[in-house]
């Protein structure tokens, strides 16, 4: 399946572009895509996923949206994806 991937701030710098389309296995979930991105881009290594007591988790303060909806309100890293979905990845935001 083809997914539209969107990157923001420091993640955009790590990938070298704002948007790209990539092909993944038909049964890929959000965590599978994030793991593939960490493996592909040195600047993303260890920035997207971590292990917790339940297994693979999206790093805290990270925002990952599937078609504009935060995946933490779905099934987190196990959120299923479909052909044509848009996955947006935002780094932690700091400020005051």
PDB file of C-alpha atoms in Angstrom:
ATOM      1  CA  UNK A   1       0.000   0.000   0.000  1.00  0.00           C
ATOM      2  CA  UNK A   2       1.093   3.568  -0.620  1.00  0.00           C
ATOM      3  CA  UNK A   3       1.108   6.027   2.274  1.00  0.00           C
ATOM      4  CA  UNK A   4       1.605   9.771   2.248  1.00  0.00           C
ATOM      5  CA  UNK A   5       4.132  10.658   4.951  1.00  0.00           C
ATOM      6  CA  UNK A   6       4.432  14.212   6.295  1.00  0.00           C
ATOM      7  CA  UNK A   7       7.254  15.445   8.521  1.00  0.00           C
ATOM      8  CA  UNK A   8       7.547  18.615  10.593  1.00  0.00           C
ATOM      9  CA  UNK A   9      10.310  20.689  12.228  1.00  0.00           C
ATOM     10  CA  UNK A  10      13.405  18.628  13.146  1.00  0.00           C
ATOM     11  CA  UNK A  11      11.911  15.488  11.610  1.00  0.00           C
ATOM     12  CA  UNK A  12      11.609  17.307   8.293  1.00  0.00           C
ATOM     13  CA  UNK A  13      15.303  18.175   8.554  1.00  0.00           C
ATOM     14  CA  UNK A  14      16.203  14.534   9.282  1.00  0.00           C
ATOM     15  CA  UNK A  15      14.253  13.246   6.271  1.00  0.00           C
ATOM     16  CA  UNK A  16      15.206  16.098   3.962  1.00  0.00           C
ATOM     17  CA  UNK A  17      11.697  16.822   2.730  1.00  0.00           C
ATOM     18  CA  UNK A  18       8.261  17.774   3.994  1.00  0.00           C
ATOM     19  CA  UNK A  19       6.281  15.041   2.246  1.00  0.00           C
ATOM     20  CA  UNK A  20       6.930  11.766   0.529  1.00  0.00           C
ATOM     21  CA  UNK A  21       4.962   8.737  -0.596  1.00  0.00           C
ATOM     22  CA  UNK A  22       6.295   5.321   0.396  1.00  0.00           C
ATOM     23  CA  UNK A  23       5.060   1.791  -0.161  1.00  0.00           C
ATOM     24  CA  UNK A  24       4.554  -0.596   2.779  1.00  0.00           C
ATOM     25  CA  UNK A  25       3.124  -4.079   3.290  1.00  0.00           C
ATOM     26  CA  UNK A  26      -0.680  -4.202   3.105  1.00  0.00           C
ATOM     27  CA  UNK A  27      -1.000  -5.193   6.772  1.00  0.00           C
ATOM     28  CA  UNK A  28       1.359  -2.488   8.121  1.00  0.00           C
ATOM     29  CA  UNK A  29       0.411  -0.615  11.271  1.00  0.00           C
ATOM     30  CA  UNK A  30       1.622   2.790  12.452  1.00  0.00           C
ATOM     31  CA  UNK A  31       4.418   1.224  14.542  1.00  0.00           C
ATOM     32  CA  UNK A  32       5.702  -0.706  11.528  1.00  0.00           C
ATOM     33  CA  UNK A  33       5.972   2.493   9.506  1.00  0.00           C
ATOM     34  CA  UNK A  34       7.682   4.376  12.348  1.00  0.00           C
ATOM     35  CA  UNK A  35      10.173   1.513  12.812  1.00  0.00           C
ATOM     36  CA  UNK A  36      10.936   1.538   9.069  1.00  0.00           C
ATOM     37  CA  UNK A  37      11.505   5.309   9.173  1.00  0.00           C
ATOM     38  CA  UNK A  38      13.880   4.978  12.138  1.00  0.00           C
ATOM     39  CA  UNK A  39      15.840   2.341  10.218  1.00  0.00           C
ATOM     40  CA  UNK A  40      15.933   4.372   6.989  1.00  0.00           C
ATOM     41  CA  UNK A  41      16.866   7.810   8.340  1.00  0.00           C
ATOM     42  CA  UNK A  42      19.816   8.152  10.703  1.00  0.00           C
ATOM     43  CA  UNK A  43      18.375  11.366  12.150  1.00  0.00           C
ATOM     44  CA  UNK A  44      15.204   9.527  13.222  1.00  0.00           C
ATOM     45  CA  UNK A  45      16.910   6.547  14.852  1.00  0.00           C
ATOM     46  CA  UNK A  46      15.501   6.117  18.373  1.00  0.00           C
ATOM     47  CA  UNK A  47      13.329   9.234  18.021  1.00  0.00           C
ATOM     48  CA  UNK A  48       9.941   7.699  17.217  1.00  0.00           C
ATOM     49  CA  UNK A  49       9.478   4.459  19.174  1.00  0.00           C
ATOM     50  CA  UNK A  50      10.428   3.040  22.540  1.00  0.00           C
ATOM     51  CA  UNK A  51       9.772  -0.151  24.454  1.00  0.00           C
ATOM     52  CA  UNK A  52       7.424  -0.033  27.435  1.00  0.00           C
ATOM     53  CA  UNK A  53       5.754  -2.644  29.635  1.00  0.00           C
ATOM     54  CA  UNK A  54       3.236  -3.464  26.910  1.00  0.00           C
ATOM     55  CA  UNK A  55       5.813  -3.666  24.106  1.00  0.00           C
ATOM     56  CA  UNK A  56       6.391  -1.119  21.374  1.00  0.00           C
ATOM     57  CA  UNK A  57       5.148   2.410  22.103  1.00  0.00           C
ATOM     58  CA  UNK A  58       5.271   5.797  20.431  1.00  0.00           C
ATOM     59  CA  UNK A  59       7.631   8.108  22.326  1.00  0.00           C
ATOM     60  CA  UNK A  60       5.909  10.482  24.784  1.00  0.00           C
ATOM     61  CA  UNK A  61       5.277  14.051  23.626  1.00  0.00           C
ATOM     62  CA  UNK A  62       5.422  12.876  19.998  1.00  0.00           C
ATOM     63  CA  UNK A  63       2.355  13.499  17.858  1.00  0.00           C
ATOM     64  CA  UNK A  64       1.519  11.000  15.136  1.00  0.00           C
ATOM     65  CA  UNK A  65      -1.645  11.640  13.164  1.00  0.00           C
ATOM     66  CA  UNK A  66      -3.436   9.268  10.806  1.00  0.00           C
ATOM     67  CA  UNK A  67      -5.513  11.322   8.393  1.00  0.00           C
ATOM     68  CA  UNK A  68      -5.504  14.197  10.909  1.00  0.00           C
ATOM     69  CA  UNK A  69      -6.487  12.102  13.940  1.00  0.00           C
ATOM     70  CA  UNK A  70      -4.042  11.381  16.787  1.00  0.00           C
ATOM     71  CA  UNK A  71      -3.244   7.656  16.854  1.00  0.00           C
ATOM     72  CA  UNK A  72      -3.061   7.694  20.670  1.00  0.00           C
ATOM     73  CA  UNK A  73      -6.869   7.936  20.523  1.00  0.00           C
ATOM     74  CA  UNK A  74      -6.936   4.891  18.258  1.00  0.00           C
ATOM     75  CA  UNK A  75      -4.723   1.829  18.834  1.00  0.00           C
ATOM     76  CA  UNK A  76      -1.392   3.679  19.168  1.00  0.00           C
ATOM     77  CA  UNK A  77       1.412   1.907  17.303  1.00  0.00           C
ATOM     78  CA  UNK A  78      -0.976  -0.936  16.438  1.00  0.00           C
ATOM     79  CA  UNK A  79      -3.308   1.405  14.526  1.00  0.00           C
ATOM     80  CA  UNK A  80      -3.939  -0.249  11.154  1.00  0.00           C
ATOM     81  CA  UNK A  81      -3.257   1.652   7.951  1.00  0.00           C
ATOM     82  CA  UNK A  82      -4.918   1.527   4.553  1.00  0.00           C
ATOM     83  CA  UNK A  83      -3.765   2.444   1.073  1.00  0.00           C
ATOM     84  CA  UNK A  84      -3.789   6.224   0.638  1.00  0.00           C
ATOM     85  CA  UNK A  85      -3.672   7.101   4.337  1.00  0.00           C
ATOM     86  CA  UNK A  86      -1.711  10.187   5.387  1.00  0.00           C
ATOM     87  CA  UNK A  87       0.623   9.807   8.373  1.00  0.00           C
ATOM     88  CA  UNK A  88       1.937  13.037   9.916  1.00  0.00           C
ATOM     89  CA  UNK A  89       4.809  12.974  12.409  1.00  0.00           C
ATOM     90  CA  UNK A  90       5.446  15.927  14.746  1.00  0.00           C
ATOM     91  CA  UNK A  91       8.409  16.143  17.173  1.00  0.00           C
ATOM     92  CA  UNK A  92       7.890  17.293  20.771  1.00  0.00           C
ATOM     93  CA  UNK A  93       7.081  20.979  21.019  1.00  0.00           C
ATOM     94  CA  UNK A  94       8.696  23.182  23.647  1.00  0.00           C
ATOM     95  CA  UNK A  95       7.968  26.738  24.483  1.00  0.00           C
ATOM     96  CA  UNK A  96       6.447  28.972  27.033  1.00  0.00           C
TER      97      UNK A  96
END
